[in-house]
Amino acid sequence: MSEHARRARSRRILTFAARRLIGLWWFELALPKVGLAAVAERTRERRVRRIAEDFRTLAVELGGLMIKVGQFLSSRLDVLPPEITSELEGLQDEVPPVPFPAIRELAEAELGARLGQVFDRFDEVPVAAASLGQVHRARLSDGDAAATGLRDVVVKVQRPGIDEIVAVDLAALRRVAGWLRRVRVVSDRVDAPALVEEFAQTSLEEIDYLHEAASAERFAESFADDARVYAPAVVWERTTRRVLTLEDVTAIKINDTVALVAAGIAPADVARVFAEIMFDQVFTHGFVHADPHPGNIFVTPLPSLQDRGGPGGPAVAASPAWRLTFVDFGMMAEVPSELRGGLRALVIAVAARDGRAMIEAAREIGVLMPSAATGELERALAQLFERFGGMGFAQLKDVDPKEFREFGNEFGDVMRSLPFQLPERLLLLIRSMALTSGMCSGLDPEFNVWDAVEPYAARLLDEERGDFARDLAAEAMTSAGLLWRMPQRLDALITKADQGRLSFDTSRLERRLDRLEGVARRVVSAVLFTALLIGGAVLVAPNPVLGTTLMIASALPLLHALFAGVVGRRGRR
């Protein structure tokens, strides 16, 4: 990419952001101050939709990280209006593929050989084209197949020049984050520069296919004992920083409900298992697939078992088994132990419909500032659980829209009044959970998030009790050890006393006793000073001579209380 092209790309991104920020300031801040809030309210939906359309056009034309930004925004159903998310949700499907000659040139340069020498077959038409790379089906040569035990593979090849594009886009995003830091309504809730840095780290890891290959193996190891989950094997011999070769595990897309039903697999069961597996990634393994969209998850039917009714009896086919196969491990979220503990507490609180516990968990995670006054939020959460708790997505659709809108507005006002913030470490995790929620409700319109949370929360509670019991047992063992050794120590002490070999060093104890004695004397002097002063003040009116004498006499114990410690320390020196 030439210097002129880099500057032009950066200029387009910055110009787009600057214009939208100026529009935001004018309609959301300036107009309400001059009594024209109704104008901003009346035009908001149209303006938001226009911004989403313009950004979609920009992202498709520029590609690179702009596609990734759009994908992230499309998953933020929790904070963005549907006018934006619906406009951006299909953004990935509009990425045009790179012409095959450019892909061939890059792949051969990375592998150090012609594709015909490395693979028996390499399809020129890509299976999928993404913003940072594209995927082609291939077949390993006989030698590689014998060495790896694999034959059919998929080869992910990076887009030529993507390194420079990512660098330009990140530089522009950092400048936009600097602008947002000066907007108080944004900076009070989100550390935009920190979020961009996390996004930058994730993006740089995503264009390093060696890192993705290592993440794929780590994910597979995490679920090695779980037959419900599978990840493709890595062909390390044909993998570099810009070319990744994996076992071909293509199967039924998780959102293809027609194919699932045809294979005898209930979409509702898939939704339940998928939610459980995503919970396991967060709370058990602390390593989460942050891009679980339909193209990255397959449902793989397995050969059904045959049950025989006895010797010579007819074979009865069991229900077909299946598993979830994850691919594309370029975007993974790490969940450190301290964050995992806060999230566990949050899940338990949600299952218990305990608003106060939810607030404490939000503080522990770092979403809610410690100084926040949360009385109104606790009341709003109690109303939320009382009215809508336990409802699934399908049941929520039956709620009176006016009631739902009124409650949403009230709840939103409470949320906006509190000092919420978005810690940068939650960026990818929120994306992952948002995509999971949308996937499950798409597979099963009756999917109830409460049903998914409650069994998991019960298991978490059992684990919490188990941890407490283990800690208690460890304390008991330590105490038992001390009690076991105590008779031996007492016997050794008595033996030394009988033999006249028992000695004590009391010098430190004597110094401490002297110090305590001095403090006690100063306290007595302070009490005596107070008594004389108060008594003199009371008697000065009826008996001026006695009252004045007592007040003057109070100076002696006061001087002792103030300076006895100093004199004592000098004397000991």
Coordinates of C-alpha atoms in Angstrom, one line a residue:
M1 CA 0.0 0.0 0.0
S2 CA 1.4 3.4 -1.0
E3 CA 1.8 6.3 1.4
H4 CA -1.0 8.1 -0.5
A5 CA -3.3 5.1 -0.2
R6 CA -2.6 4.9 3.6
R7 CA -3.4 8.6 4.1
A8 CA -6.5 8.4 2.0
R9 CA -7.8 5.4 4.0
S10 CA -7.1 7.1 7.3
R11 CA -8.7 10.3 6.2
R12 CA -11.9 8.5 5.2
I13 CA -12.2 6.9 8.7
L14 CA -11.5 10.0 10.6
T15 CA -13.8 12.2 8.5
F16 CA -16.6 9.7 9.0
A17 CA -16.1 9.7 12.8
A18 CA -15.7 13.5 13.1
R19 CA -18.9 14.2 11.2
R20 CA -21.0 11.8 13.3
L21 CA -19.5 13.1 16.6
I22 CA -20.4 16.6 15.6
G23 CA -24.0 15.5 14.7
L24 CA -24.2 13.7 18.0
W25 CA -23.1 16.8 19.9
W26 CA -25.6 19.0 18.0
F27 CA -28.7 16.9 18.3
E28 CA -28.1 15.2 21.7
L29 CA -26.4 18.1 23.7
A30 CA -26.9 21.4 22.0
L31 CA -30.5 21.3 20.9
P32 CA -31.8 20.1 24.3
K33 CA -30.1 23.0 26.0
V34 CA -32.1 25.5 23.9
G35 CA -35.4 23.8 24.5
L36 CA -35.4 21.8 21.3
A37 CA -35.2 18.3 22.8
A38 CA -38.3 17.3 21.0
V39 CA -36.6 17.8 17.6
A40 CA -33.8 15.5 18.6
E41 CA -36.2 12.9 19.8
R42 CA -38.4 13.0 16.7
T43 CA -35.5 12.6 14.3
R44 CA -33.4 10.2 16.3
E45 CA -34.6 6.9 14.7
R46 CA -34.0 8.2 11.1
R47 CA -30.6 9.7 12.0
V48 CA -29.4 6.5 13.7
R49 CA -30.5 4.4 10.7
R50 CA -28.7 6.7 8.3
I51 CA -25.5 6.5 10.4
A52 CA -25.7 2.7 10.3
E53 CA -26.2 2.7 6.6
D54 CA -23.3 5.0 6.0
F55 CA -21.0 3.0 8.2
R56 CA -22.0 -0.2 6.4
T57 CA -21.1 1.3 3.1
L58 CA -17.8 2.6 4.4
A59 CA -16.9 -0.8 6.0
V60 CA -17.7 -2.8 2.8
E61 CA -15.6 -0.4 0.7
L62 CA -12.6 -0.3 3.0
G63 CA -12.7 -3.8 4.4
G64 CA -10.0 -4.6 7.0
L65 CA -10.8 -3.8 10.6
M66 CA -13.8 -1.7 9.7
I67 CA -15.7 -5.0 9.0
K68 CA -14.6 -6.2 12.5
V69 CA -15.9 -3.0 14.1
G70 CA -19.2 -3.4 12.3
Q71 CA -19.5 -7.0 13.5
F72 CA -18.9 -6.0 17.1
L73 CA -21.5 -3.2 16.9
S74 CA -24.0 -5.6 15.3
S75 CA -23.8 -7.9 18.4
R76 CA -24.4 -5.2 20.9
L77 CA -28.1 -5.7 21.2
D78 CA -27.9 -4.7 24.8
V79 CA -26.9 -1.1 24.2
L80 CA -27.6 -0.3 20.5
P81 CA -31.0 0.2 18.9
P82 CA -32.2 -2.4 16.4
E83 CA -31.9 0.2 13.6
I84 CA -28.1 -0.2 13.9
T85 CA -27.7 -3.9 14.7
S86 CA -30.1 -5.1 12.0
E87 CA -28.3 -2.9 9.4
L88 CA -24.8 -4.3 10.4
E89 CA -25.6 -8.0 11.1
G90 CA -25.1 -9.1 7.5
L91 CA -21.9 -7.2 7.1
Q92 CA -19.6 -10.3 7.0
D93 CA -21.5 -11.8 4.1
E94 CA -20.7 -8.8 1.9
V95 CA -16.9 -9.2 2.0
P96 CA -15.7 -9.9 -1.5
P97 CA -13.1 -12.7 -2.0
V98 CA -9.5 -12.0 -3.0
P99 CA -8.7 -13.2 -6.6
F100 CA -7.1 -16.6 -6.5
P101 CA -3.8 -15.6 -8.2
A102 CA -3.0 -13.3 -5.3
I103 CA -3.9 -16.0 -2.8
R104 CA -1.8 -18.5 -4.6
E105 CA 1.2 -16.2 -4.6
L106 CA 1.0 -15.5 -0.9
A107 CA 0.4 -19.1 0.1
E108 CA 3.3 -20.4 -2.0
A109 CA 5.7 -17.8 -0.6
E110 CA 4.7 -18.8 2.9
L111 CA 4.9 -22.6 2.4
G112 CA 8.1 -22.4 0.3
A113 CA 6.7 -24.6 -2.5
R114 CA 4.1 -24.7 -5.3
L115 CA 0.6 -25.6 -4.2
G116 CA 0.6 -28.5 -6.6
Q117 CA 3.6 -30.0 -4.8
V118 CA 2.1 -29.6 -1.3
F119 CA -1.5 -30.5 -2.0
D120 CA -3.1 -33.1 -4.2
R121 CA -6.0 -30.7 -4.7
F122 CA -6.6 -27.0 -3.8
D123 CA -9.9 -25.5 -4.7
E124 CA -9.7 -22.1 -6.3
V125 CA -13.1 -21.0 -5.2
P126 CA -13.1 -20.1 -1.4
V127 CA -15.5 -21.7 1.0
A128 CA -15.7 -18.4 2.9
A129 CA -14.2 -14.9 2.6
A130 CA -13.7 -12.8 5.7
S131 CA -12.3 -9.4 6.4
L132 CA -8.8 -10.6 7.3
G133 CA -8.5 -13.8 5.3
Q134 CA -10.3 -16.5 3.3
V135 CA -10.7 -20.3 3.4
H136 CA -10.2 -22.9 0.7
R137 CA -10.7 -26.6 0.7
A138 CA -7.8 -28.8 -0.2
R139 CA -6.5 -32.4 0.0
L140 CA -3.1 -33.2 1.5
S141 CA -0.5 -35.1 -0.5
D142 CA 0.1 -38.8 0.3
G143 CA 3.1 -38.0 2.4
D144 CA 1.4 -35.4 4.6
A145 CA -1.7 -37.6 4.9
A146 CA 0.4 -40.5 6.1
A147 CA 2.2 -38.3 8.6
T148 CA -0.9 -36.6 10.0
G149 CA -3.6 -39.1 9.6
L150 CA -5.7 -36.5 7.8
R151 CA -6.6 -36.2 4.1
D152 CA -9.3 -33.5 3.6
V153 CA -8.3 -30.1 5.0
V154 CA -9.2 -26.4 4.9
V155 CA -6.5 -23.8 4.3
K156 CA -7.0 -20.3 5.7
V157 CA -4.9 -17.8 3.8
Q158 CA -4.4 -14.2 4.9
R159 CA -5.5 -11.3 2.7
P160 CA -2.4 -9.8 1.0
G161 CA -1.3 -6.5 2.5
I162 CA -3.6 -6.9 5.6
D163 CA -0.8 -6.1 8.0
E164 CA -0.6 -2.5 6.6
I165 CA -4.3 -2.1 6.5
V166 CA -4.7 -3.2 10.2
A167 CA -1.9 -0.7 11.2
V168 CA -3.6 2.2 9.4
D169 CA -7.1 1.3 10.8
L170 CA -5.7 1.0 14.4
A171 CA -4.0 4.4 14.2
A172 CA -7.3 6.0 13.0
L173 CA -9.3 4.2 15.8
R174 CA -6.8 5.4 18.4
R175 CA -7.4 9.0 17.3
V176 CA -11.2 8.6 17.4
A177 CA -10.8 7.1 20.9
G178 CA -8.8 10.2 22.0
W179 CA -11.7 12.3 20.8
L180 CA -14.2 10.2 22.7
R181 CA -12.2 10.6 25.9
R182 CA -13.0 14.3 25.8
V183 CA -16.7 13.6 25.6
R184 CA -17.8 13.4 29.2
V185 CA -21.0 11.4 28.6
V186 CA -18.8 8.7 27.0
S187 CA -15.7 9.0 29.2
D188 CA -17.7 8.6 32.4
R189 CA -18.8 5.1 31.4
V190 CA -16.2 3.8 29.0
D191 CA -12.4 4.1 28.7
A192 CA -12.5 4.3 24.9
P193 CA -8.6 4.3 24.5
A194 CA -8.4 1.1 26.7
L195 CA -11.1 -0.6 24.6
V196 CA -9.3 0.3 21.4
E197 CA -6.1 -1.2 22.8
E198 CA -7.9 -4.4 23.7
F199 CA -9.4 -4.5 20.2
A200 CA -5.9 -3.8 18.7
Q201 CA -4.4 -6.7 20.7
T202 CA -7.2 -9.0 19.6
S203 CA -6.8 -7.9 15.9
L204 CA -3.1 -8.4 15.9
E205 CA -3.5 -11.9 17.4
E206 CA -6.1 -12.7 14.8
I207 CA -3.8 -12.1 11.9
D208 CA -1.2 -14.3 13.5
Y209 CA -2.3 -17.8 12.4
L210 CA 0.4 -19.5 14.6
H211 CA -1.4 -17.9 17.6
E212 CA -4.8 -19.1 16.3
A213 CA -3.4 -22.7 15.8
A214 CA -2.2 -22.7 19.4
S215 CA -5.6 -21.5 20.6
A216 CA -7.3 -24.2 18.6
E217 CA -5.2 -26.9 20.4
R218 CA -5.8 -25.2 23.8
F219 CA -9.6 -25.2 23.2
A220 CA -9.5 -28.9 22.2
E221 CA -7.5 -29.8 25.3
S222 CA -10.1 -27.9 27.5
F223 CA -12.9 -30.2 26.2
A224 CA -10.8 -33.4 25.7
D225 CA -13.1 -35.2 28.2
D226 CA -16.4 -33.7 26.8
A227 CA -17.8 -35.8 24.0
R228 CA -20.2 -33.0 23.1
V229 CA -17.5 -30.7 21.8
Y230 CA -14.9 -31.0 19.1
A231 CA -12.2 -28.8 17.5
P232 CA -10.3 -29.5 14.3
A233 CA -6.7 -30.8 14.4
V234 CA -3.9 -28.5 13.2
V235 CA -1.6 -29.5 10.4
W236 CA 1.5 -27.8 11.8
E237 CA 3.7 -28.9 8.9
R238 CA 1.6 -26.7 6.6
T239 CA 0.9 -23.8 8.9
T240 CA 2.8 -20.5 9.1
R241 CA 2.0 -17.0 10.4
R242 CA -0.2 -16.3 7.3
V243 CA -1.3 -19.7 6.3
L244 CA -3.3 -22.1 8.5
T245 CA -4.1 -25.7 7.6
L246 CA -6.8 -27.5 9.6
E247 CA -8.8 -30.7 9.5
D248 CA -11.9 -30.3 7.4
V249 CA -14.8 -30.6 9.9
T250 CA -17.5 -29.0 7.8
A251 CA -20.9 -30.2 8.8
I252 CA -24.4 -28.8 9.5
K253 CA -24.4 -25.1 10.3
I254 CA -25.8 -24.6 13.8
N255 CA -28.5 -22.3 12.6
D256 CA -29.7 -24.6 9.7
T257 CA -32.8 -25.8 11.5
V258 CA -34.1 -27.6 8.4
A259 CA -31.0 -29.7 8.0
L260 CA -30.9 -30.4 11.8
V261 CA -34.5 -31.7 11.8
A262 CA -33.8 -33.8 8.7
A263 CA -30.8 -35.4 10.6
G264 CA -33.1 -36.2 13.5
I265 CA -31.6 -33.5 15.8
A266 CA -33.9 -31.2 17.7
P267 CA -32.9 -27.5 17.4
A268 CA -34.1 -26.9 21.0
D269 CA -31.6 -29.6 22.2
V270 CA -28.8 -27.9 20.3
A271 CA -29.7 -24.5 21.9
R272 CA -29.6 -26.0 25.4
V273 CA -26.3 -27.8 24.9
F274 CA -24.7 -24.8 23.1
A275 CA -25.7 -22.6 26.1
E276 CA -24.2 -25.1 28.6
I277 CA -20.9 -25.3 26.6
M278 CA -20.6 -21.5 26.4
F279 CA -21.1 -21.3 30.2
D280 CA -18.5 -24.0 30.7
Q281 CA -16.0 -21.9 28.6
V282 CA -16.6 -18.9 30.8
F283 CA -16.8 -20.4 34.3
T284 CA -14.8 -23.6 34.1
H285 CA -12.0 -23.1 31.5
G286 CA -11.7 -19.3 31.5
F287 CA -11.0 -19.5 27.7
V288 CA -14.0 -18.4 25.6
H289 CA -14.7 -18.5 21.8
A290 CA -15.5 -14.8 21.2
D291 CA -16.9 -15.2 17.7
P292 CA -19.5 -17.9 17.9
H293 CA -21.5 -16.9 14.9
P294 CA -23.3 -19.6 12.7
G295 CA -20.4 -19.9 10.3
N296 CA -18.0 -20.9 13.1
I297 CA -20.1 -23.7 14.7
F298 CA -21.2 -26.9 13.1
V299 CA -23.5 -29.7 14.4
T300 CA -21.8 -32.9 13.5
P301 CA -24.0 -36.1 13.4
L302 CA -22.2 -39.2 14.7
P303 CA -22.8 -42.8 13.7
S304 CA -25.7 -44.1 15.8
L305 CA -25.2 -47.1 18.1
Q306 CA -27.0 -50.3 17.5
D307 CA -28.8 -52.0 20.3
R308 CA -29.6 -55.7 19.8
G309 CA -32.5 -57.4 21.5
G310 CA -30.4 -60.5 22.2
P311 CA -28.6 -63.2 20.3
G312 CA -30.0 -63.2 16.8
G313 CA -32.5 -60.5 17.8
P314 CA -33.3 -57.6 15.5
A315 CA -31.1 -54.5 15.5
V316 CA -32.8 -51.4 16.9
A317 CA -31.3 -48.1 15.9
A318 CA -30.6 -45.7 18.8
S319 CA -31.2 -42.0 18.5
P320 CA -28.5 -40.4 16.4
A321 CA -25.8 -38.8 18.4
W322 CA -24.2 -35.5 17.6
R323 CA -21.6 -33.0 18.8
L324 CA -20.8 -29.3 18.4
T325 CA -17.7 -28.5 16.3
F326 CA -16.1 -25.1 16.8
V327 CA -13.8 -23.5 14.2
D328 CA -12.0 -20.1 13.8
F329 CA -10.1 -19.5 17.0
G330 CA -8.6 -16.2 16.1
M331 CA -10.8 -14.3 18.5
M332 CA -10.6 -15.8 22.0
A333 CA -11.4 -14.2 25.4
E334 CA -9.4 -14.9 28.5
V335 CA -11.3 -14.8 31.8
P336 CA -9.0 -14.3 34.7
S337 CA -9.8 -16.0 38.0
E338 CA -10.9 -12.8 39.8
L339 CA -13.3 -11.9 37.0
R340 CA -14.6 -15.5 36.9
G341 CA -15.4 -15.2 40.6
G342 CA -17.5 -12.1 40.0
L343 CA -19.3 -13.6 37.0
R344 CA -20.1 -16.8 39.1
A345 CA -21.6 -14.5 41.8
L346 CA -23.6 -12.7 39.1
V347 CA -25.0 -16.0 37.7
I348 CA -26.0 -17.2 41.1
A349 CA -27.7 -13.9 41.9
V350 CA -29.6 -13.9 38.6
A351 CA -30.8 -17.5 39.3
A352 CA -31.9 -16.5 42.8
R353 CA -33.6 -13.3 41.5
D354 CA -31.5 -11.4 44.1
G355 CA -31.1 -7.8 43.0
R356 CA -28.8 -6.8 45.8
A357 CA -26.5 -9.7 45.1
M358 CA -26.5 -8.7 41.4
I359 CA -25.4 -5.2 42.3
E360 CA -22.6 -6.5 44.5
A361 CA -21.4 -8.8 41.7
A362 CA -21.5 -5.9 39.3
R363 CA -19.3 -3.9 41.7
E364 CA -16.9 -6.9 42.0
I365 CA -16.6 -7.2 38.2
G366 CA -16.0 -3.5 37.8
V367 CA -19.1 -2.6 35.8
L368 CA -20.5 -0.5 38.6
M369 CA -18.5 2.1 40.4
P370 CA -18.0 1.4 44.2
S371 CA -19.4 4.8 45.1
A372 CA -22.7 4.3 43.2
A373 CA -25.9 4.9 45.2
T374 CA -27.9 1.8 44.1
G375 CA -31.2 2.1 46.0
E376 CA -33.2 2.9 42.8
L377 CA -31.4 0.2 40.9
E378 CA -32.2 -2.4 43.5
R379 CA -35.9 -1.4 43.4
A380 CA -35.9 -1.5 39.6
L381 CA -34.4 -5.0 39.6
A382 CA -37.0 -6.2 42.1
Q383 CA -39.7 -5.0 39.8
L384 CA -38.0 -6.6 36.8
F385 CA -37.8 -10.0 38.5
E386 CA -41.4 -9.7 39.9
R387 CA -42.9 -8.9 36.5
F388 CA -40.7 -10.6 33.9
G389 CA -38.6 -13.1 35.9
G390 CA -38.7 -16.6 34.5
M391 CA -40.1 -15.5 31.1
G392 CA -38.6 -16.8 27.9
F393 CA -38.2 -14.8 24.7
A394 CA -41.5 -16.1 23.3
Q395 CA -43.4 -15.1 26.5
L396 CA -41.9 -11.7 26.4
K397 CA -43.4 -11.2 23.0
D398 CA -46.9 -11.6 24.6
V399 CA -46.3 -8.8 27.0
D400 CA -48.3 -5.6 26.3
P401 CA -45.9 -3.4 24.2
K402 CA -46.9 -0.3 26.1
E403 CA -46.1 -1.9 29.5
F404 CA -42.8 -3.2 28.2
R405 CA -41.9 0.2 26.7
E406 CA -42.8 2.1 29.9
F407 CA -40.8 -0.3 32.1
G408 CA -37.9 -0.2 29.7
N409 CA -37.8 3.6 29.7
E410 CA -38.0 3.7 33.5
F411 CA -35.3 1.0 33.9
G412 CA -33.1 2.8 31.3
D413 CA -33.4 6.1 33.2
V414 CA -32.2 4.3 36.4
M415 CA -29.3 2.7 34.5
R416 CA -28.2 6.0 32.9
S417 CA -28.2 7.8 36.2
L418 CA -25.7 5.4 37.7
P419 CA -21.9 5.5 37.1
F420 CA -21.7 2.4 35.0
Q421 CA -18.5 1.7 33.0
L422 CA -17.4 -1.0 30.6
P423 CA -14.1 -2.6 31.7
E424 CA -12.0 -3.4 28.6
R425 CA -11.5 -7.0 29.6
L426 CA -15.2 -7.6 29.1
L427 CA -15.3 -6.4 25.5
L428 CA -14.9 -9.8 23.8
L429 CA -16.9 -11.7 26.6
I430 CA -19.9 -9.4 26.1
R431 CA -19.7 -10.1 22.3
S432 CA -19.6 -13.8 22.9
M433 CA -22.5 -13.9 25.3
A434 CA -24.6 -11.6 23.0
L435 CA -24.0 -13.9 20.0
T436 CA -24.8 -16.9 22.2
S437 CA -28.1 -15.4 23.3
G438 CA -29.2 -14.6 19.8
M439 CA -28.2 -18.0 18.5
C440 CA -30.2 -19.9 21.2
S441 CA -33.3 -17.8 20.7
G442 CA -33.0 -18.4 16.9
L443 CA -32.8 -22.2 17.4
D444 CA -35.6 -22.3 19.9
P445 CA -38.2 -19.5 20.0
E446 CA -39.3 -20.9 23.4
F447 CA -35.7 -20.8 24.7
N448 CA -35.7 -19.4 28.3
V449 CA -32.5 -18.0 29.5
W450 CA -33.6 -18.7 33.1
D451 CA -33.9 -22.4 32.4
A452 CA -30.3 -22.3 31.1
V453 CA -29.0 -20.3 34.1
E454 CA -30.7 -22.1 37.0
P455 CA -29.1 -25.6 36.6
Y456 CA -25.7 -24.0 36.1
A457 CA -26.2 -21.8 39.1
A458 CA -27.1 -24.8 41.2
R459 CA -23.9 -26.5 40.1
L460 CA -21.9 -23.4 40.9
L461 CA -23.5 -23.3 44.4
D462 CA -22.5 -26.9 44.9
E463 CA -18.9 -26.1 43.8
E464 CA -18.9 -23.1 46.2
R465 CA -20.0 -25.3 49.1
G466 CA -17.3 -27.9 48.1
D467 CA -14.6 -25.2 48.1
F468 CA -15.8 -24.0 51.5
A469 CA -15.7 -27.6 52.8
R470 CA -12.2 -28.2 51.5
D471 CA -11.0 -24.9 53.1
L472 CA -12.6 -26.0 56.4
A473 CA -11.0 -29.4 56.2
A474 CA -7.6 -27.9 55.5
E475 CA -8.0 -25.6 58.6
A476 CA -9.0 -28.6 60.6
M477 CA -6.0 -30.6 59.5
T478 CA -3.7 -27.8 60.4
S479 CA -5.2 -27.5 63.8
A480 CA -5.0 -31.2 64.3
G481 CA -1.3 -31.2 63.4
L482 CA -0.7 -28.5 66.0
L483 CA -2.6 -30.5 68.7
W484 CA -0.8 -33.7 67.7
R485 CA 2.6 -32.0 68.2
M486 CA 1.7 -30.2 71.4
P487 CA 2.2 -33.0 73.9
Q488 CA 5.8 -33.6 72.5
R489 CA 6.6 -29.9 72.8
L490 CA 5.2 -29.7 76.4
D491 CA 7.2 -32.8 77.4
A492 CA 10.4 -31.2 76.0
L493 CA 9.7 -28.0 77.9
I494 CA 9.1 -29.8 81.2
T495 CA 12.4 -31.8 80.7
K496 CA 14.4 -28.6 80.2
A497 CA 12.8 -27.1 83.4
D498 CA 13.7 -30.2 85.4
Q499 CA 17.3 -30.1 84.2
G500 CA 17.6 -26.3 84.9
R501 CA 18.2 -25.5 81.2
L502 CA 15.0 -23.5 80.8
S503 CA 15.7 -19.8 80.4
F504 CA 13.6 -16.8 79.4
D505 CA 14.5 -13.5 77.7
T506 CA 12.4 -10.9 79.5
S507 CA 14.2 -7.8 78.4
R508 CA 11.7 -7.0 75.6
L509 CA 8.8 -7.8 77.9
E510 CA 10.1 -5.5 80.6
R511 CA 10.5 -2.6 78.1
R512 CA 7.0 -3.1 77.0
L513 CA 5.7 -3.1 80.6
D514 CA 7.6 0.1 81.3
R515 CA 6.1 1.7 78.2
L516 CA 2.6 0.6 79.2
E517 CA 3.1 1.9 82.8
G518 CA 4.1 5.3 81.4
V519 CA 1.1 5.4 79.1
A520 CA -1.2 4.5 82.1
R521 CA 0.3 7.4 84.2
R522 CA -0.3 9.8 81.3
V523 CA -3.9 8.7 81.0
V524 CA -4.4 9.2 84.7
S525 CA -2.9 12.7 84.4
A526 CA -5.2 13.5 81.5
V527 CA -8.3 12.4 83.5
L528 CA -7.1 14.5 86.5
F529 CA -6.5 17.5 84.2
T530 CA -10.0 17.2 82.8
A531 CA -11.6 16.9 86.3
L532 CA -9.7 19.9 87.8
L533 CA -10.5 22.1 84.7
I534 CA -14.2 21.2 84.7
G535 CA -14.5 21.5 88.5
G536 CA -12.8 24.9 88.5
A537 CA -15.0 26.1 85.7
V538 CA -18.1 25.1 87.7
L539 CA -16.9 26.7 90.9
V540 CA -15.5 29.9 89.5
A541 CA -18.8 31.7 89.7
P542 CA -19.9 30.8 93.3
N543 CA -16.3 30.7 94.7
P544 CA -13.9 32.6 92.4
V545 CA -10.8 31.9 94.5
L546 CA -11.3 28.1 94.7
G547 CA -12.4 27.8 91.1
T548 CA -9.4 29.8 89.8
T549 CA -7.0 27.7 92.0
L550 CA -8.4 24.5 90.6
M551 CA -8.1 25.7 87.0
I552 CA -4.5 26.8 87.5
A553 CA -3.7 23.5 89.3
S554 CA -5.0 21.5 86.2
A555 CA -1.9 22.7 84.3
L556 CA 0.4 20.3 86.3
P557 CA -1.3 17.1 85.2
L558 CA -1.7 18.5 81.7
L559 CA 2.1 19.1 81.4
H560 CA 2.7 15.6 82.7
A561 CA 0.3 14.0 80.2
L562 CA 2.0 15.9 77.3
F563 CA 5.7 15.6 78.1
A564 CA 6.1 12.6 80.3
G565 CA 6.5 10.3 77.3
V566 CA 9.2 12.5 75.8
V567 CA 11.2 12.7 79.0
G568 CA 10.8 9.0 79.6
R569 CA 12.2 8.2 76.1
R570 CA 15.2 10.5 76.6
G571 CA 15.9 8.9 80.0
R572 CA 15.9 5.4 78.5
R573 CA 18.4 6.5 75.8

